[in-house]
Coordinates of C-alpha atoms in Angstrom, one line a residue:
X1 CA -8.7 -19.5 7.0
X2 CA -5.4 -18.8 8.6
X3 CA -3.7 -18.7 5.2
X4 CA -6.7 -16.7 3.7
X5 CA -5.7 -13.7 6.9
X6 CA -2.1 -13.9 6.2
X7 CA -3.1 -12.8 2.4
X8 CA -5.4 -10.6 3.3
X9 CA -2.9 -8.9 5.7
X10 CA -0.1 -8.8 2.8
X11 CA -2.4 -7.3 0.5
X12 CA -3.8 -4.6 2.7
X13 CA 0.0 -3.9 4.3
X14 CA 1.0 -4.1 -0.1
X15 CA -1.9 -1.3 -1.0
X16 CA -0.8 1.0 2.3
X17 CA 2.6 0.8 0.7
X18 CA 1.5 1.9 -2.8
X19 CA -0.7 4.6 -1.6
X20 CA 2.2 5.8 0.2
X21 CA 4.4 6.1 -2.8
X22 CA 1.6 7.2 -5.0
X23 CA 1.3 10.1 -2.0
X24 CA 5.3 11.0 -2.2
X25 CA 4.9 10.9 -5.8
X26 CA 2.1 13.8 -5.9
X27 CA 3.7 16.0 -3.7
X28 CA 7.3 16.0 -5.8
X29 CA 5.2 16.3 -9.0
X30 CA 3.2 19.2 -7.3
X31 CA 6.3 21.1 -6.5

C-alpha cells in the first residue's frame, strides 16, 4: 500500500508537471 501512495503521488506530482508545460506552451503559441 505504501509503495502503491508513493506511485500514485509521482504520478499525480508527473501530470501537474506536464499540464504545466502543456499551459506555458499555449500561451507562447497564442502570442
Amino acid at each position: 500500500m505504501d509503495k502503491y501512495q508513493k506511485g500514485l503521488g509521482f504520478a499525480i506530482s508527473v501530470a501537474t508537471l506536464i499540464v504545466a508545460v502543456l499551459k506555458f506552451i499555449l500561451e507562447i503559441l497564442k502570442k
